[in-house]
XYZ file of C-alpha atoms in Angstrom:
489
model
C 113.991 211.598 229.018
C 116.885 213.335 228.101
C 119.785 215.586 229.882
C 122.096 214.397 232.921
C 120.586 213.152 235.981
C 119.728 215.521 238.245
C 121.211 215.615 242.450
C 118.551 215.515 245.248
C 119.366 217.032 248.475
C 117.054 214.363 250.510
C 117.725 210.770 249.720
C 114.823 208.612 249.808
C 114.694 204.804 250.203
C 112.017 203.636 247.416
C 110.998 200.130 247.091
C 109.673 199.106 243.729
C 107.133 196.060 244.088
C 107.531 194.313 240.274
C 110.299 194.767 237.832
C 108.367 194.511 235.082
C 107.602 197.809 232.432
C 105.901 199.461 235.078
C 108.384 198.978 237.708
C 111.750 199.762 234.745
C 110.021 202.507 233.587
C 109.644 204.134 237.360
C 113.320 203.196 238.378
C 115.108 204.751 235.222
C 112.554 207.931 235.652
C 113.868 208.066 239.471
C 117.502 207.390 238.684
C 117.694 210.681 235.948
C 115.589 212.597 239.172
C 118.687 211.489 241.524
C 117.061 209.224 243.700
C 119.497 206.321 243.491
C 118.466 204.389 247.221
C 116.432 201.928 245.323
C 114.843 198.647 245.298
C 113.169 196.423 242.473
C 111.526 193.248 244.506
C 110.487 190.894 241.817
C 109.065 187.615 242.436
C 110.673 185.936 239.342
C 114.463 185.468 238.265
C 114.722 188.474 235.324
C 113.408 191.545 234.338
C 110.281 191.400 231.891
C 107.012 191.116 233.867
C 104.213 189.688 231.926
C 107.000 189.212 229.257
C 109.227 187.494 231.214
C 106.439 185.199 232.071
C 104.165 184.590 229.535
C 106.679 182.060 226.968
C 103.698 180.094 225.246
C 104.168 179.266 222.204
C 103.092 182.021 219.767
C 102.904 184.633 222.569
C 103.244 188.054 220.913
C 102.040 191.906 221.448
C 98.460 192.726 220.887
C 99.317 196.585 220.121
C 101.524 197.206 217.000
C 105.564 196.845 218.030
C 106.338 200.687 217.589
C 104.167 201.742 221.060
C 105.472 198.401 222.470
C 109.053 200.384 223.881
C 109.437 203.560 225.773
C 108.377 207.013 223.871
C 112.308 208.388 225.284
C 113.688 205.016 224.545
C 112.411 203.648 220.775
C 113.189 200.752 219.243
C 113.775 201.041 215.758
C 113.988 197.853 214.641
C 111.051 195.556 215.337
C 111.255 192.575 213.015
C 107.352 192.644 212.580
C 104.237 195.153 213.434
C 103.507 193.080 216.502
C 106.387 191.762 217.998
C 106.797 188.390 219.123
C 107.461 187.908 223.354
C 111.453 187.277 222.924
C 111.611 190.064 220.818
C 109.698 192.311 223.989
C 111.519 190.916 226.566
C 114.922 191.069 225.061
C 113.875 194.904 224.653
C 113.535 194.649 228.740
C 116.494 193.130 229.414
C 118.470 195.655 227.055
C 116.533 198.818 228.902
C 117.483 197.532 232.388
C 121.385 197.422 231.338
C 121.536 200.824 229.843
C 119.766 202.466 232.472
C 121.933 200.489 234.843
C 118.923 199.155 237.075
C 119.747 195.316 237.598
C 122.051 196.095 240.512
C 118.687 197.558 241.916
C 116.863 194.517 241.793
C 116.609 191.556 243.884
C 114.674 188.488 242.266
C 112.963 185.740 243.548
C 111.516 187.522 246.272
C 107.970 188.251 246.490
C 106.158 190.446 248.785
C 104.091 189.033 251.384
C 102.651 192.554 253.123
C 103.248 195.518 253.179
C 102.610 197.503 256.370
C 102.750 201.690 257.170
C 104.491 202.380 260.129
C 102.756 206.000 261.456
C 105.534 207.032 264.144
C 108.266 206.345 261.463
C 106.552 207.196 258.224
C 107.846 204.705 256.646
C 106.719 201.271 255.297
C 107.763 197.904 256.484
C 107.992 195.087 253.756
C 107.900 191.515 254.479
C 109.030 189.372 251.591
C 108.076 185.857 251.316
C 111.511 184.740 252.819
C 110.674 186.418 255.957
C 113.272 189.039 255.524
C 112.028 192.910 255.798
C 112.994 196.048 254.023
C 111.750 199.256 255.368
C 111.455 201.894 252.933
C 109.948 205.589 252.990
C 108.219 205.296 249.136
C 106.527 202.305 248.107
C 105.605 201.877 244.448
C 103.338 199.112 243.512
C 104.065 197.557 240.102
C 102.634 194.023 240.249
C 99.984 195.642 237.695
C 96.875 193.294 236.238
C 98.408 190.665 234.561
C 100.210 188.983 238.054
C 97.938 186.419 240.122
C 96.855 183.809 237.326
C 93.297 182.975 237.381
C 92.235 179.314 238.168
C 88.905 178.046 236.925
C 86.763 176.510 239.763
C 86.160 173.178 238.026
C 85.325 170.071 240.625
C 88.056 167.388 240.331
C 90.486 169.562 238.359
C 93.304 168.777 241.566
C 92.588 165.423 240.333
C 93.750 165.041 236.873
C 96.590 162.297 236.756
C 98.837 163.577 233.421
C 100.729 166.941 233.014
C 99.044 170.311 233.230
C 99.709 173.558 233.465
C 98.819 177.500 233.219
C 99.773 178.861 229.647
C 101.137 181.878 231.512
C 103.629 179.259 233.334
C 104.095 177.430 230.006
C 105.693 173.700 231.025
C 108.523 173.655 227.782
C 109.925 170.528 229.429
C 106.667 168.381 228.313
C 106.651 167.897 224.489
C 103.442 168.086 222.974
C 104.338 165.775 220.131
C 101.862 163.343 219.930
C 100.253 163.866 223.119
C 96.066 164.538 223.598
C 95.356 167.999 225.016
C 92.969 169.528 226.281
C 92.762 173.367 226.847
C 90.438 175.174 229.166
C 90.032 178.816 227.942
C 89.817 180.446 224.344
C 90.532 183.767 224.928
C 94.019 186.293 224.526
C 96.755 183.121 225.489
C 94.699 180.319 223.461
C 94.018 182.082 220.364
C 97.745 182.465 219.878
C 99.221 178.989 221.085
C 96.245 176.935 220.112
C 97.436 177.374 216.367
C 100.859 176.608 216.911
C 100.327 173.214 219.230
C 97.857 171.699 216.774
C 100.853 171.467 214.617
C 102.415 169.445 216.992
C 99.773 167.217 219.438
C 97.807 164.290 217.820
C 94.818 166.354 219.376
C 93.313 169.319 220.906
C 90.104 169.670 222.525
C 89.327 173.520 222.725
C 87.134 174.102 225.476
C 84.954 177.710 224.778
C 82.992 179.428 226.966
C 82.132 182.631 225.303
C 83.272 183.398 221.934
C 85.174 185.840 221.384
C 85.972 188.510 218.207
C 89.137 187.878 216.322
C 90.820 190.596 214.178
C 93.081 189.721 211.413
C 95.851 191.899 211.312
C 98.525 192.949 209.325
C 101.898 191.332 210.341
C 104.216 190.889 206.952
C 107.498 191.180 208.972
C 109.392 194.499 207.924
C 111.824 193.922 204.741
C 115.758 194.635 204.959
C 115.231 198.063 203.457
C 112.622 198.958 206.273
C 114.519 198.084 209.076
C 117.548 199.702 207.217
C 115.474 202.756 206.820
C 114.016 202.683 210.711
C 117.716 202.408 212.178
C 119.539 205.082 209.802
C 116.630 207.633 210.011
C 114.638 207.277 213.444
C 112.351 209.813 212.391
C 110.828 207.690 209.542
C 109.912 205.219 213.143
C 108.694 208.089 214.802
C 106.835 208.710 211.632
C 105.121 205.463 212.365
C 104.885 205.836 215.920
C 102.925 208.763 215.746
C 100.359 207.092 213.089
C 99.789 204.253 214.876
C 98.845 206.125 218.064
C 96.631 208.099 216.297
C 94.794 205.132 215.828
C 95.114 203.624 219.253
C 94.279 206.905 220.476
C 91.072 208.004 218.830
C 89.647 204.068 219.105
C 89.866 203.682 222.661
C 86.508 205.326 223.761
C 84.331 202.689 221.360
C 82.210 205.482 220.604
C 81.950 204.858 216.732
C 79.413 202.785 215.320
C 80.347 203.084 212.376
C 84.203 201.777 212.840
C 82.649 199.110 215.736
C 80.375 197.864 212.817
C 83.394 197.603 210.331
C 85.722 196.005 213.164
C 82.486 192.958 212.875
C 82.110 192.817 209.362
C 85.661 192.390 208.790
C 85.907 189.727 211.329
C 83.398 187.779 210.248
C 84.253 188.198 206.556
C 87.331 186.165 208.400
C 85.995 183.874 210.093
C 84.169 183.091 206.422
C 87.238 180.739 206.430
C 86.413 178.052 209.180
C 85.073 175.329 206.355
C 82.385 173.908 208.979
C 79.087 175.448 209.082
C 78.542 174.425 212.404
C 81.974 175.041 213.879
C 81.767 178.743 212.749
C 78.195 179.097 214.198
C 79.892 177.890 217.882
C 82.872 180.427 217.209
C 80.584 183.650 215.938
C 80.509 185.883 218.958
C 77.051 186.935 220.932
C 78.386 189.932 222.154
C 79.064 193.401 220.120
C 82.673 194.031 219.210
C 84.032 195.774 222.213
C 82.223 194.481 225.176
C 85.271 192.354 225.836
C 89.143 192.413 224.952
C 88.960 192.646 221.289
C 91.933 189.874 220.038
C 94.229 189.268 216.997
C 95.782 186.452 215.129
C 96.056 185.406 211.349
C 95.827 181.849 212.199
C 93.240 181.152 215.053
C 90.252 180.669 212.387
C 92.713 178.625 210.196
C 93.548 176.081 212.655
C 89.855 174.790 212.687
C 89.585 173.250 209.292
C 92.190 170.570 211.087
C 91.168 167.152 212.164
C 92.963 167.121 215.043
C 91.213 170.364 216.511
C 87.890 170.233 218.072
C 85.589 173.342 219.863
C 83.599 172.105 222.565
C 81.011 174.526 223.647
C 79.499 172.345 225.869
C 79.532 173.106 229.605
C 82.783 171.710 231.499
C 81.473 169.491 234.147
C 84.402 168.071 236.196
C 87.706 166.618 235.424
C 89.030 163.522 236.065
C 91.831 160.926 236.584
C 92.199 161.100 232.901
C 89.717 163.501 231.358
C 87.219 166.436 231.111
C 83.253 165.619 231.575
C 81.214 168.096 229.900
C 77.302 168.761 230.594
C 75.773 166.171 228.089
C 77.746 163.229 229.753
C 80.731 162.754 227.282
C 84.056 162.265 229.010
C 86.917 163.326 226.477
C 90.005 161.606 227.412
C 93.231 163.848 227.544
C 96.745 163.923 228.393
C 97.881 167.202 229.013
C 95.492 169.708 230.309
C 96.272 173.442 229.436
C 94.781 176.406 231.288
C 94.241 179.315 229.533
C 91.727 180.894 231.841
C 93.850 183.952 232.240
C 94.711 186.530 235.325
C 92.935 187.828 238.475
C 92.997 190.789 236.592
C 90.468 192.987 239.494
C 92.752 192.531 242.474
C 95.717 194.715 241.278
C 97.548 195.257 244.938
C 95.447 193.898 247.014
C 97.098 190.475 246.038
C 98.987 191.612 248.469
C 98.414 192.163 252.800
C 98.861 196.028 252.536
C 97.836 198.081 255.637
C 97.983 201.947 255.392
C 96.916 204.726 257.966
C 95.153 203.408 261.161
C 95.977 199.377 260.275
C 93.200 199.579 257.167
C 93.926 196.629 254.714
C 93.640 197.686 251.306
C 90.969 194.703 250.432
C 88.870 196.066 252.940
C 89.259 200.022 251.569
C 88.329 197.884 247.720
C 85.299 195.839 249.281
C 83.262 197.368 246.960
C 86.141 197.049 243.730
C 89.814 198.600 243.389
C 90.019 201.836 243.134
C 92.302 205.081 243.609
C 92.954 208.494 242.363
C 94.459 208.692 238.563
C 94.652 205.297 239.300
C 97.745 205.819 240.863
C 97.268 206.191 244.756
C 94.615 205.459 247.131
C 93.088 207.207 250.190
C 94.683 206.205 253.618
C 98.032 204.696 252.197
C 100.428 207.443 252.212
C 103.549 207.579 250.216
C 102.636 204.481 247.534
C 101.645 204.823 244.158
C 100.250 202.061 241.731
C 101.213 201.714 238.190
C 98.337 200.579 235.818
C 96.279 200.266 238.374
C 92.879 200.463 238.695
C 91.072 201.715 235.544
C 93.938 202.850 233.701
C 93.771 199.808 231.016
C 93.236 200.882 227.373
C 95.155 201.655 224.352
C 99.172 200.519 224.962
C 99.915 199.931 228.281
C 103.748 201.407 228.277
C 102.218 204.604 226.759
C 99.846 204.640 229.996
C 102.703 203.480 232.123
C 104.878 206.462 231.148
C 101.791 208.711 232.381
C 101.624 207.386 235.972
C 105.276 207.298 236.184
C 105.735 210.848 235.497
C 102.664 211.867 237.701
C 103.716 209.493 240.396
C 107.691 211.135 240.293
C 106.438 214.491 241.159
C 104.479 213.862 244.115
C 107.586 212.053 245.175
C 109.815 215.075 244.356
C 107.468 217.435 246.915
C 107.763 214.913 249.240
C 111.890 215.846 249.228
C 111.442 219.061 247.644
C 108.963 220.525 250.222
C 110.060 218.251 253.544
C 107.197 216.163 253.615
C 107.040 213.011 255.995
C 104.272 211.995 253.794
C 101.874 212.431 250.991
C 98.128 210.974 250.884
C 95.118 211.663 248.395
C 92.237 212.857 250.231
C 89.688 210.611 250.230
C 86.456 213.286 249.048
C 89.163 213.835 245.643
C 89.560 210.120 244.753
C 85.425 209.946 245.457
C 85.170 212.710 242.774
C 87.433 211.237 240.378
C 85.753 207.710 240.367
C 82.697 208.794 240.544
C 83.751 210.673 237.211
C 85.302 207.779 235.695
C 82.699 205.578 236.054
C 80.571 207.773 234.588
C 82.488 207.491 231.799
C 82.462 203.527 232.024
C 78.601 203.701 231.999
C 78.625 206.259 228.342
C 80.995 202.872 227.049
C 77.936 201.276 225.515
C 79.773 198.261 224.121
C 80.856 197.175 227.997
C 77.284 197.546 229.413
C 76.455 194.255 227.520
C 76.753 191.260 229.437
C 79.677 189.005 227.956
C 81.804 187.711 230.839
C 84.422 190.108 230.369
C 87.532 190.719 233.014
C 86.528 193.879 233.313
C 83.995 193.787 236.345
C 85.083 193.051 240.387
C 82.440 190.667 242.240
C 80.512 193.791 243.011
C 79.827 194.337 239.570
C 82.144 197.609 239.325
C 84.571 198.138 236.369
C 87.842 198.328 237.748
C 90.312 197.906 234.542
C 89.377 200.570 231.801
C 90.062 204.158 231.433
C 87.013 205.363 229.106
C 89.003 207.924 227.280
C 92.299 208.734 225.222
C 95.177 208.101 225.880
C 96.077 211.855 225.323
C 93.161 212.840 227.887
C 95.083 210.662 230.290
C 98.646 212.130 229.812
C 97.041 215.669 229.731
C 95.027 214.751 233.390
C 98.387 213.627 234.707
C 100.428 216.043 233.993
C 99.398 218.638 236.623
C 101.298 218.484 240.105
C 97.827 218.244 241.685
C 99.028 219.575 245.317
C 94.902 220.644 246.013
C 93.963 216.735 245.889
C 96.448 215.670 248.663
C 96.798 216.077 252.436
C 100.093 216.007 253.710
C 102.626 215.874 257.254
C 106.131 217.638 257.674
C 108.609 215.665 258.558
């Protein structure tokens, strides 16, 4: 993004739900197009998102730092290849000052519904304080990673001592010495559970599915590197470039050959757990691929202490003081952690949105989420998702930056041409899922059955994008007037 804003004739009022990456990214984009009536509605009190939120201990990126920032805003100097969460959401904070967009947001409000209003073709917002802000543009941010996803577990309401979600991290209950117990061992837990057993007299892991955990490499960058990255931004670019070259051409999980490496070097990892039996319970049944593939340096590590212990039996209930598993033993705990993760298939239907005609938006996703580009859905003019539904693979800001720019110019015919609204026609989204699914069903690794976040109740795949990132920028980048119906004003 580059050059002076630009000066639109027809000012819009556009109502950004989320001021997360998605939601930044879209308001800076609109800002340099002219449109300047806007709103960021965000639930929490800062900018951030999943970064602002997620503060466990150990919480860090999962892709490497350099396509963890903007492509037309880089940050050169990442302290490591996979940047720790203050590190991200400092980088936030910073992009939401320069492009002057925090006296565009209003925090702690959440949006309760979300309503079109036909005669006025606009939409009516009611936030959770009861207040309403009408706007003509809706853009959906909230993204995957916003409800938080509670285990149904009988008697969990009645545990007695502290607990909490690890995506609401409680840093006002010290773990020193305490007994904990923590539900979950996927993306959260292999990160924190390292770090607390350093602190808590024990932890009792509970796993459901095991899960494949890449080493990676994570040396923090020297003073002359970080020297080098700030006084010559190419040499970052440099780096940039190679690492999405990577991302890139891994995405589809259509190499046996790498998938087979990716295994052998995990388990040549794992080779470290000292207990036979321990590193049966943690050796995944699942090829590498079927579900979020993870990273850390220390999770293996952390099992050859006496104060950790992986429970694979079933959970059973909880108690007063305790989790039952299957087989009768009650393990009695203190703090209870939940690292179950996020409602990661409902996207905006978290929210009551009715489009054209009164239709709620669960009821047009009975059968799973979906919409066209993953960006706007049938029957709900004028709003546009970003990472929505299957458009999660590779690095999410690199996606984001997609659907921004593919969202801003149906946005720009809406003022450019006089449009009242804009709305995908239904038989083009039909043809576009149909086609991405498709493409789910050639994934072979996410056919196999491992539990995976990746499937709605019906059994659809409503996260991934099967291919490149690249075939995703070059899909978007079209103005795509054929695939829309539309009204005058």
């Amino acid at each position: 993004m580059s050059g002076s804003p630009k000066k639109n004739a027809r000012n819009l009022r556009i109502a950004i739900v989320g001021a997360g990456p998605g939601g930044l990214c879209m308001a800076s984009r609109l800002k340099h197009a002219g449109y300047d009536d806007l709103i960021l509605i965000e639930r929490a009190d800062g900018v951030g998102g999943t970064w602002y939120h997620n503060r466990y201990p150990g919480c860090a990126c999962d892709i490497p730092s350099h396509l963890s920032s903007f492509s037309f805003e880089p940050k050169l100097d990442w302290t490591r290849p996979y940047a720790p969460q203050p590190e991200i959401r400092t980088y936030m904070e910073n992009f939401a000052q320069k492009y002057d967009l925090m006296r565009h947001c209003r925090f702690g409000s959440g949006v309760k519904s979300a309503v079109w209003d036909e005669e006025q073709s606009r939409w009516r917002l009611t936030l959770d304080s009861g207040e309403t802000v009408d706007a003509e543009v809706v853009v959906s941010a909230v993204g995957m990673f916003n409800g938080l996803n509670w285990p149904q577990i009988p008697g969990l309401d009645s545990f007695a001592g502290t607990s909490f979600h690890s995506a609401r991290w409680n840093w006002d209950h010290d773990l020193t010495g305490k007994t904990v117990g923590v539900v979950g061992s996927a993306a959260s837990a292999v990160q924190f559970v390292p770090e607390i057993v350093k602190q808590a007299k024990q932890v009792y892991l509970y796993q459901r599915t095991a899960n494949w955990v890449m080493p990676k490499l994570d040396d923090p960058f020297t003073d002359e590197q970080l020297a080098q990255f700030r006084d010559d931004p190419s040499v970052s670019k440099a780096v940039r470039d190679q690492i999405f070259e990577g991302v890139d051409g891994g995405m589809t999980f259509s190499d046996p050959v790498a998938l087979a490496e990716f295994e052998r070097v995990i388990l040549e990892a794992m080779d470290v757990v000292e207990d036979i039996e321990v590193r049966a319970k943690l050796r995944p049944q699942h090829p590498f691929g079927c579900k979020r593939p993870l990273l850390s340096n220390y999770y293996y590590k952390a099992f050859n202490r006496a104060n950790l212990e992986l429970v694979t039996d079933t959970i059973e209930r909880i108690t007063e003081g305790g989790i039952v598993t299957a087989d009768g033993k009650e393990r009695r705990v203190d703090t209870l952690i939940i690292a179950t993760g996020f409602a990661t298939t409902k996207y905006l239907s978290a929210i009551d949105v009715r489009g054209r005609g009164g239709q709620r938006i669960e009821d047009a996703w009975s059968d799973g989420a979906q919409a066209y580009m993953g960006i706007t859905t049938a029957g709900f003019p004028n709003l546009f998702m970003l990472y929505g539904p299957n458009t999660n693979n590779g690095s999410i800001l690199t996606m984001i930056e997609s659907q921004v720019n593919y969202a801003l110019r149906q946005i720009e015919r809406i003022t450019d041409e006089g449009l009242a609204w804009i709305d995908v026609r239904p038989e083009s989204m039909e043809r576009y899922n149909v086609e991405v699914q498709q493409g789910i069903a050639g994934v072979k690794v996410w056919q196999a059955n491992c539990n995976g976040y990746y499937r709605s109740p019906s059994g659809r795949v409503v996260t991934q994008w099967p291919y490149s990132m690249s075939e995703f920028e070059q899909r978007t980048s079209k103005l795509d007037a054929d695939a829309y119906e539309v009204a005058s004003v």
